[in-house]
XYZ file of C-alpha atoms in Angstrom:
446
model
C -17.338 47.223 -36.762
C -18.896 49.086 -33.636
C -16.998 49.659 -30.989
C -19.000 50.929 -27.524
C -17.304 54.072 -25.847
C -17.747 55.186 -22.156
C -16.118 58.214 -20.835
C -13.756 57.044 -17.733
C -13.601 60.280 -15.220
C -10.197 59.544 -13.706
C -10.363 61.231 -9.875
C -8.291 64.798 -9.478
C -5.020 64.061 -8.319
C -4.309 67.043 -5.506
C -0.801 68.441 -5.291
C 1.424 67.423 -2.094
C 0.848 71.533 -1.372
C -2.798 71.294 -0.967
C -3.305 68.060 1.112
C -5.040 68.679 4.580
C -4.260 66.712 7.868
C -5.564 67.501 11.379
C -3.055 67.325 14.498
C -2.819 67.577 17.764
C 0.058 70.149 19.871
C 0.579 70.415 23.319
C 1.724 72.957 26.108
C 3.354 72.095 28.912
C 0.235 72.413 31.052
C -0.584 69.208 28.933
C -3.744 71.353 27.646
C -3.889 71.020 23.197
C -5.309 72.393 20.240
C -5.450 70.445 17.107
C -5.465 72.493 13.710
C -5.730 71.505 9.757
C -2.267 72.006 8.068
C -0.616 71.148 4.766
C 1.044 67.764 4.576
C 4.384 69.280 3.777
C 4.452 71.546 7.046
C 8.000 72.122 8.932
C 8.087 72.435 12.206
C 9.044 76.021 11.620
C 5.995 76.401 10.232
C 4.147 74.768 13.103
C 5.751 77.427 15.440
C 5.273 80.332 13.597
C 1.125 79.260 13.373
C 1.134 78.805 17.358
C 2.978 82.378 17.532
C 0.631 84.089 15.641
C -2.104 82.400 17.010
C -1.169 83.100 20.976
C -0.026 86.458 20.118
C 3.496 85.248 21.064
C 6.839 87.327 20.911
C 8.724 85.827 18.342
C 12.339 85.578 19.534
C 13.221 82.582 17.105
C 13.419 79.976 20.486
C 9.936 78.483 20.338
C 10.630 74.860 19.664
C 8.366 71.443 18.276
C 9.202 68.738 20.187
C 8.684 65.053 19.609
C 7.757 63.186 22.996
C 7.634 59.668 23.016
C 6.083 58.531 26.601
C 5.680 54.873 26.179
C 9.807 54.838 25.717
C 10.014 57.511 28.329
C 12.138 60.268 25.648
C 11.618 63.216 23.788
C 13.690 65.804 21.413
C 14.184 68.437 19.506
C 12.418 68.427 16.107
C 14.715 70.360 13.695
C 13.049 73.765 12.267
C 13.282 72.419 8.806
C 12.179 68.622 9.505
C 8.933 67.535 7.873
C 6.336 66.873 11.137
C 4.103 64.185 8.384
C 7.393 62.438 8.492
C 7.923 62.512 12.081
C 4.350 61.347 12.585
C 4.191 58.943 9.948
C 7.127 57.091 12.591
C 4.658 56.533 15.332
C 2.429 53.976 13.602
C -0.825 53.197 15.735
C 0.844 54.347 19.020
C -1.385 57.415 20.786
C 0.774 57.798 23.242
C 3.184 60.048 21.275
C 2.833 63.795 20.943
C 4.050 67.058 19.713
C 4.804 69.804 22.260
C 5.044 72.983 21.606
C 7.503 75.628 23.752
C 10.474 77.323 23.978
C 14.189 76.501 23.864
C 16.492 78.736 24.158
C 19.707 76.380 23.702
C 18.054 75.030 20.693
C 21.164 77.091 18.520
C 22.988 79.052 21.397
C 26.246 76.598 20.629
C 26.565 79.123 17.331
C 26.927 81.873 19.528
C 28.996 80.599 22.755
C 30.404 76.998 21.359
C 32.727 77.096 24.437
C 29.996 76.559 26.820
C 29.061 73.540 24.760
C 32.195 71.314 24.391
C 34.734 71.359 26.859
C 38.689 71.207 25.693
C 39.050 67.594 27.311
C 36.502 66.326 24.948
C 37.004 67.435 21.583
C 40.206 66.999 19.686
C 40.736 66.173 16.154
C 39.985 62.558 14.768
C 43.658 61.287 13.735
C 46.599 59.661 14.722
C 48.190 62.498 16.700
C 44.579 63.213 18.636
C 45.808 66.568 18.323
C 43.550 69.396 20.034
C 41.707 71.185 18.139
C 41.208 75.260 18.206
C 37.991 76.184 19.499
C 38.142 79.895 17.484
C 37.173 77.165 14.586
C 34.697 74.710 16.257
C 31.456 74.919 14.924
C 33.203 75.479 11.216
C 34.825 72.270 11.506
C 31.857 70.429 12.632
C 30.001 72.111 9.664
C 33.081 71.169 7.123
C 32.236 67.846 5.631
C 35.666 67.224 5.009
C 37.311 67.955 8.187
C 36.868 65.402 11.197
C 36.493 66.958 15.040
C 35.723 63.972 17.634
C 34.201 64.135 20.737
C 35.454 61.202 23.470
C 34.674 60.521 26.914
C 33.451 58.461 29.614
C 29.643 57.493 29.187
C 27.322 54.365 31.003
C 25.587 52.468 28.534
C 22.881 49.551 29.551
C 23.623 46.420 28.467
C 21.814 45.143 25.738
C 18.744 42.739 27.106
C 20.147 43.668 30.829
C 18.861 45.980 33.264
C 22.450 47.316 34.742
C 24.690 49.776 33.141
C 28.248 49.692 32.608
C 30.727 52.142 31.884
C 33.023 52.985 29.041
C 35.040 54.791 26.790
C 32.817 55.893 23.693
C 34.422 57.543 20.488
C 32.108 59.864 18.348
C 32.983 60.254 14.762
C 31.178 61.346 11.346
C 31.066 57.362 10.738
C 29.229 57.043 14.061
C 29.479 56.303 17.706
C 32.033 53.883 19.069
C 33.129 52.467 22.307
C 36.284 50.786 23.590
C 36.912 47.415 24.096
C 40.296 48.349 26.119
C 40.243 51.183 28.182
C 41.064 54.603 26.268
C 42.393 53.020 23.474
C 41.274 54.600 19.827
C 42.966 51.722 17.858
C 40.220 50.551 15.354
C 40.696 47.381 16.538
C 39.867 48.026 19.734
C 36.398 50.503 18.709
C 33.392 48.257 18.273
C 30.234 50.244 16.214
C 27.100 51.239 18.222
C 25.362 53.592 16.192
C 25.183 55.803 13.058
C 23.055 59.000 12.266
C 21.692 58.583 8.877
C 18.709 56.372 10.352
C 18.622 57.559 13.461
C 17.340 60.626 16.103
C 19.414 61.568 19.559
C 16.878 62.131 22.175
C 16.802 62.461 25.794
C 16.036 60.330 28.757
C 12.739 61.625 30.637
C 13.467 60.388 34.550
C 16.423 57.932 33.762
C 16.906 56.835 36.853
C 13.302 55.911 37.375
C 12.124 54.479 34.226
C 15.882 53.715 32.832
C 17.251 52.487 35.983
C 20.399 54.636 34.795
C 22.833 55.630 37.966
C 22.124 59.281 37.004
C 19.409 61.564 35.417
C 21.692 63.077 32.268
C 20.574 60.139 30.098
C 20.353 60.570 26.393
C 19.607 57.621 23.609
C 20.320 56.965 19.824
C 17.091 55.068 18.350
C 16.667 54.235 14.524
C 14.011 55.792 12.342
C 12.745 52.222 11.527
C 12.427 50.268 14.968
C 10.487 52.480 17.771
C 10.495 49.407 20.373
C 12.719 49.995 23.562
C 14.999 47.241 23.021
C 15.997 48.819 19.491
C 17.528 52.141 22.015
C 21.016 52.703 22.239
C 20.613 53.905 26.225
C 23.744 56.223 27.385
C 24.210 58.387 30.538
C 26.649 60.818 31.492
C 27.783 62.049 34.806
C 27.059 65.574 34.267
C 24.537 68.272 32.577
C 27.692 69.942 30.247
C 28.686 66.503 29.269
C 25.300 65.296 28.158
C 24.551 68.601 26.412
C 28.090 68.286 24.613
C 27.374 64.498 23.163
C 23.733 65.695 21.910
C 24.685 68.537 20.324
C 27.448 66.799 18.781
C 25.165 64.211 17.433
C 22.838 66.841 15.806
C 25.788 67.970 14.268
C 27.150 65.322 12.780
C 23.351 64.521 11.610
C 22.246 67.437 10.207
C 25.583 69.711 9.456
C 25.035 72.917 7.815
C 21.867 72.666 7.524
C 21.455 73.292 11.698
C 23.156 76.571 10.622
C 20.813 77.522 8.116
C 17.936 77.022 10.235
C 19.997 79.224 12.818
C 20.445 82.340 10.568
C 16.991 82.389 8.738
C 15.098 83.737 11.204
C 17.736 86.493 11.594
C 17.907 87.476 7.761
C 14.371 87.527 7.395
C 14.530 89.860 10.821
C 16.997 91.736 8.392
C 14.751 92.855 5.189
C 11.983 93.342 8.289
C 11.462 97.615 9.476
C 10.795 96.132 12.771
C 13.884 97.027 15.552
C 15.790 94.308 17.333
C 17.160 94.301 20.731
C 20.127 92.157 21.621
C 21.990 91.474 24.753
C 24.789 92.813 23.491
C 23.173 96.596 22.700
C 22.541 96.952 26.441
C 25.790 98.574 28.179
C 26.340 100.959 31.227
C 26.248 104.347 30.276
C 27.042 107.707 32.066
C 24.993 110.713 31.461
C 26.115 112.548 34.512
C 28.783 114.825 32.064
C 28.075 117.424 29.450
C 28.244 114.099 27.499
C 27.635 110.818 27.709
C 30.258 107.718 27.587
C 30.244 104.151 27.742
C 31.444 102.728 31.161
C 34.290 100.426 30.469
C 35.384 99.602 33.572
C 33.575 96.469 35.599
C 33.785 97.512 39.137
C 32.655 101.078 38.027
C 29.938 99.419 36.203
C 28.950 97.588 38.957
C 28.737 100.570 41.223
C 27.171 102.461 39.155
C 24.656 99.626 39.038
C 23.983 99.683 42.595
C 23.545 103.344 42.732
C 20.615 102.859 40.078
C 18.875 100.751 42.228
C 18.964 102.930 45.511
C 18.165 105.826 42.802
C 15.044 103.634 41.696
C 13.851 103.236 45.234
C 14.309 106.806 45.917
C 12.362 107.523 42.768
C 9.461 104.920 43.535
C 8.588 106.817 46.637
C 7.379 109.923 44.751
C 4.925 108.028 42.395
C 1.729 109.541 41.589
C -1.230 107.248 42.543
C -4.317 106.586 40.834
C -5.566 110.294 41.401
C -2.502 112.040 40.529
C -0.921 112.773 44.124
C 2.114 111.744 45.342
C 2.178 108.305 47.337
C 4.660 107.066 49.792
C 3.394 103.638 50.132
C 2.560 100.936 47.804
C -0.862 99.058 48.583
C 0.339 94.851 48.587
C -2.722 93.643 46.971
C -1.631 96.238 44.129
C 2.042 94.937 44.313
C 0.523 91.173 44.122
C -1.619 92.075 41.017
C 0.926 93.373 39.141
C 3.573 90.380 39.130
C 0.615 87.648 38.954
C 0.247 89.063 35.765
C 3.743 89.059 34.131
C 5.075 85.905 32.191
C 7.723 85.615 33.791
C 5.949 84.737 36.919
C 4.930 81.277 38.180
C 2.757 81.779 41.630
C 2.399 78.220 43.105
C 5.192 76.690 41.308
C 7.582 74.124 43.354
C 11.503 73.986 43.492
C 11.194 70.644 41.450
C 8.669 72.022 39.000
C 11.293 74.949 38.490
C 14.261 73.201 37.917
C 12.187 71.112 35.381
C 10.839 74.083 33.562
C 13.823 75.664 33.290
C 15.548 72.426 32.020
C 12.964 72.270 29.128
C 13.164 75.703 28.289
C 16.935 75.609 27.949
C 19.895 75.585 30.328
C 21.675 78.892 29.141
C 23.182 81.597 30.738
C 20.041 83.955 32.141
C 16.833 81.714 31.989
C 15.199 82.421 34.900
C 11.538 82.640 36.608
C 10.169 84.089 39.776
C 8.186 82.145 41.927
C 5.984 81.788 45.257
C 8.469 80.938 47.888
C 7.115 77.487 49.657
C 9.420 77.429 52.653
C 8.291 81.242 53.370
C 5.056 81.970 52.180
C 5.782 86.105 52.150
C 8.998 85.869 50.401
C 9.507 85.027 46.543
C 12.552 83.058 44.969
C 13.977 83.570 41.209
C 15.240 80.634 40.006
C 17.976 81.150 37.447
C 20.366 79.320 34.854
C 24.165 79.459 35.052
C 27.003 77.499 33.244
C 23.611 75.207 32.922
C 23.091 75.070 36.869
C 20.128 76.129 38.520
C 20.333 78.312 41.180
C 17.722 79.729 43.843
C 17.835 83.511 45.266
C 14.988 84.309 47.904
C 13.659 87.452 47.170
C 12.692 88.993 50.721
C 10.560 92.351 51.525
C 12.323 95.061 53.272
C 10.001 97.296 55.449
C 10.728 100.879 56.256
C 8.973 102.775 58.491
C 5.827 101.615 56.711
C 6.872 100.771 52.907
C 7.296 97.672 51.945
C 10.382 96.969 49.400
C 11.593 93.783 48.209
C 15.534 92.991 47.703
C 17.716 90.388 46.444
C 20.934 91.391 48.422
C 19.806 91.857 52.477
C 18.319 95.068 51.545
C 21.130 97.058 49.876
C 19.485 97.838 46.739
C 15.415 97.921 47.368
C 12.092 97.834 44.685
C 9.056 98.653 45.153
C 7.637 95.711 43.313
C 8.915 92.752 41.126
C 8.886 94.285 38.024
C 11.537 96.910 39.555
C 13.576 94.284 40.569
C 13.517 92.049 37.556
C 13.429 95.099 34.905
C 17.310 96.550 37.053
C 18.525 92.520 36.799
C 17.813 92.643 33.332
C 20.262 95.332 32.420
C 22.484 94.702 35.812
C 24.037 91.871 36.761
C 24.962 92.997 40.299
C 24.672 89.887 43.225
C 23.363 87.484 40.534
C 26.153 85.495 38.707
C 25.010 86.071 35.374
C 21.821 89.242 33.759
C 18.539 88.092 33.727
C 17.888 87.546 29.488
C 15.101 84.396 28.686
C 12.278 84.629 31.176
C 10.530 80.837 31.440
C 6.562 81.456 29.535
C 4.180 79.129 29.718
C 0.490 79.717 27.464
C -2.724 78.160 26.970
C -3.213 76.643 23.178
């Protein structure tokens, strides 16, 4: 019996590895770039592309956001999250994008946890509600088998209502609660709102405008599975700390140790690297006016010792060599212009509003900061910087004497010769600021 055979050329299967997909990132200048990447990219990986790309300094804080304008949120995407995952959540919807910047709070609660949750809202999940100690915070959040529970006052919008109404909400490892009866933890008096598993925290872009929310520190829980904006769990809180302390709880809870993995890679692999580090806490006041040299201990003597370096700078600065190699007394403004414009820290035309919003994405930590055209003055400047995650202005005016033009944060006390002076001495001295200039605000072009 014959039997007819035909070769069947089944097609190549390619691994997961070696899959191709084009996407789109944005800046916060809304400009993009789209570029081919593996299917199985992290958003790590995203960032480190863009860094390389742009030239970037890579201090671990650039960040891939998810923004969601149709619902009017965004958030963090975790360094290790899959971005084909996060995409493959949007459906048809081109409204959504990926934005690419930094964040410098993204991990900071690993270093200052303190600044994060305040005593009256953490306390350990039992009968007791005994307080927990802080010296163990961020362990016992990582510790699957220990229980830490955040609890305060928060407005939530009515489901299928546009007013908001305010209660007593319980977070736990089994999810987020509110009270039926004032304060009361009694399970019979916590009714379920929302778990973790399923779900992403994000925050509320203008919640008072497009939430209707009585203030703008509005954050929402919204499943993996539904994306319409009935399906958000809207909450608002009355302050900055005590938004930041719910969201960071809620990542958490989410994503436990893993958060502190993502935290310490970049820092082992920095490690095994040749390449030196600088940290904040290398930079102290020294004295080198001795045979030898010593640490300076004491505040106030650090702080006048700080104050002499800056009249010793502006001494210095009127002996600089110019262009030709003799000595120059005065400083040319155009020159003094050109040399800030050109700094990353520095944001020309930028409002008090656009500021306060850059800074805000960027991270409200201790020491972000920016310098800026001042609109209210148009010869003055202003640096805008972060404190206890508060934004505060300081104009920067120029100080003439006798022909030279100096520019000072503190009436003219301590004087530079341009803003690099000034924000180079803030850097490493805290003097009339409330906190050291550390994360400058960058913006770049894709």
């Amino acid at each position: 019996m014959n039997f007819n055979t035909r070769r069947v050329t089944l097609p190549a299967i390619t691994p997961l590895c070696l899959q191709k997909r084009v996407i789109k990132v944005y800046n916060e200048d809304n400009t993009s770039r789209a570029v081919e990447v593996p299917t199985d990219i992290t958003a790590r990986d995203i960032c480190q592309l863009f860094v390389m790309k742009n030239h970037c300094i890579d201090d671990h804080s650039w960040t891939l956001f998810e923004h969601l304008s149709h619902l009017g949120i965004e958030r963090t995407i975790e360094d290790h999250e899959s971005v084909m995952e996060v995409l493959s959540g949007w459906g048809m919807d081109t409204e959504s994008r990926l934005y690419f910047r930094k964040n410098y709070a993204k991990y900071e609660f690993f270093n200052k946890p303190l600044d994060f949750f305040p005593d009256d809202m953490v306390s350990l999940s039992s009968e007791t509600n005994g307080i927990m100690d802080h010296s163990q915070l961020i362990q016992t959040f990582l510790n699957s088998s220990t229980c830490p529970e955040i609890h305060g006052h928060l407005h939530a919008k009515e489901q299928g209502r546009k007013s908001w109404k305010k209660f007593y909400f319980v977070l736990r490892r089994s999810g987020l609660y509110f009270s039926n009866k004032g304060t009361s933890k009694e399970p019979r008096h916590l009714q379920f709102i929302a778990e973790f598993s399923d779900g992403d925290v994000y925050t509320l872009l203008s919640a008072k405008k497009i939430h209707g929310a009585p203030t703008d520190y509005g954050f929402c829980v919204k499943s993996t599975k539904r994306g319409s904006p009935r399906d958000l769990k809207l909450l608002c809180a009355d302050d900055e700390q005590t938004r930041t302390c719910w969201v960071t709880a809620m990542r958490l809870f989410k994503y436990g140790l893993q958060l502190y993995q993502n935290f310490i890679q970049p820092h082992q692999k920095q490690k095994a690297s040749p390449m030196r580090s600088i940290s904040e806490n290398s930079l102290v006041a020294m004295d080198f006016s001795g045979h030898k040299s010593r640490v300076i201990e004491n505040p106030s003597e650090a702080l006048s010792v700080a104050v002499e370096e800056g009249l010793s700078w502006r001494r210095k600065s009127c002996h600089r060599l110019s262009s030709h190699g003799s000595p120059s007394t005065s400083q040319s403004p155009m020159s003094n212009i050109a040399l800030h414009m050109a700094q990353p820290w520095f944001h020309s035309k930028l409002s008090r509003d656009e500021a306060h919003r850059l800074i805000t994405q960027q991270g409200l930590i201790d020491g972000v900061f920016l310098l800026r055209d001042s609109q209210s003055n148009p010869k003055t400047f202003v640096l805008s910087l972060c404190h206890t995650q508060r934004i505060k202005h300081f104009q920067i005016l120029p100080v003439d004497d006798e022909g030279d033009l100096f520019y000072s944060l503190d009436d003219g006390h301590t004087r530079f010769t341009d803003l690099i002076q000034l924000v180079e001495f803030y850097q490493l001295n805290r003097g009339v600021l409330p906190c050291k200039l550390k994360h400058h605000c960058a913006r770049i072009t894709l």
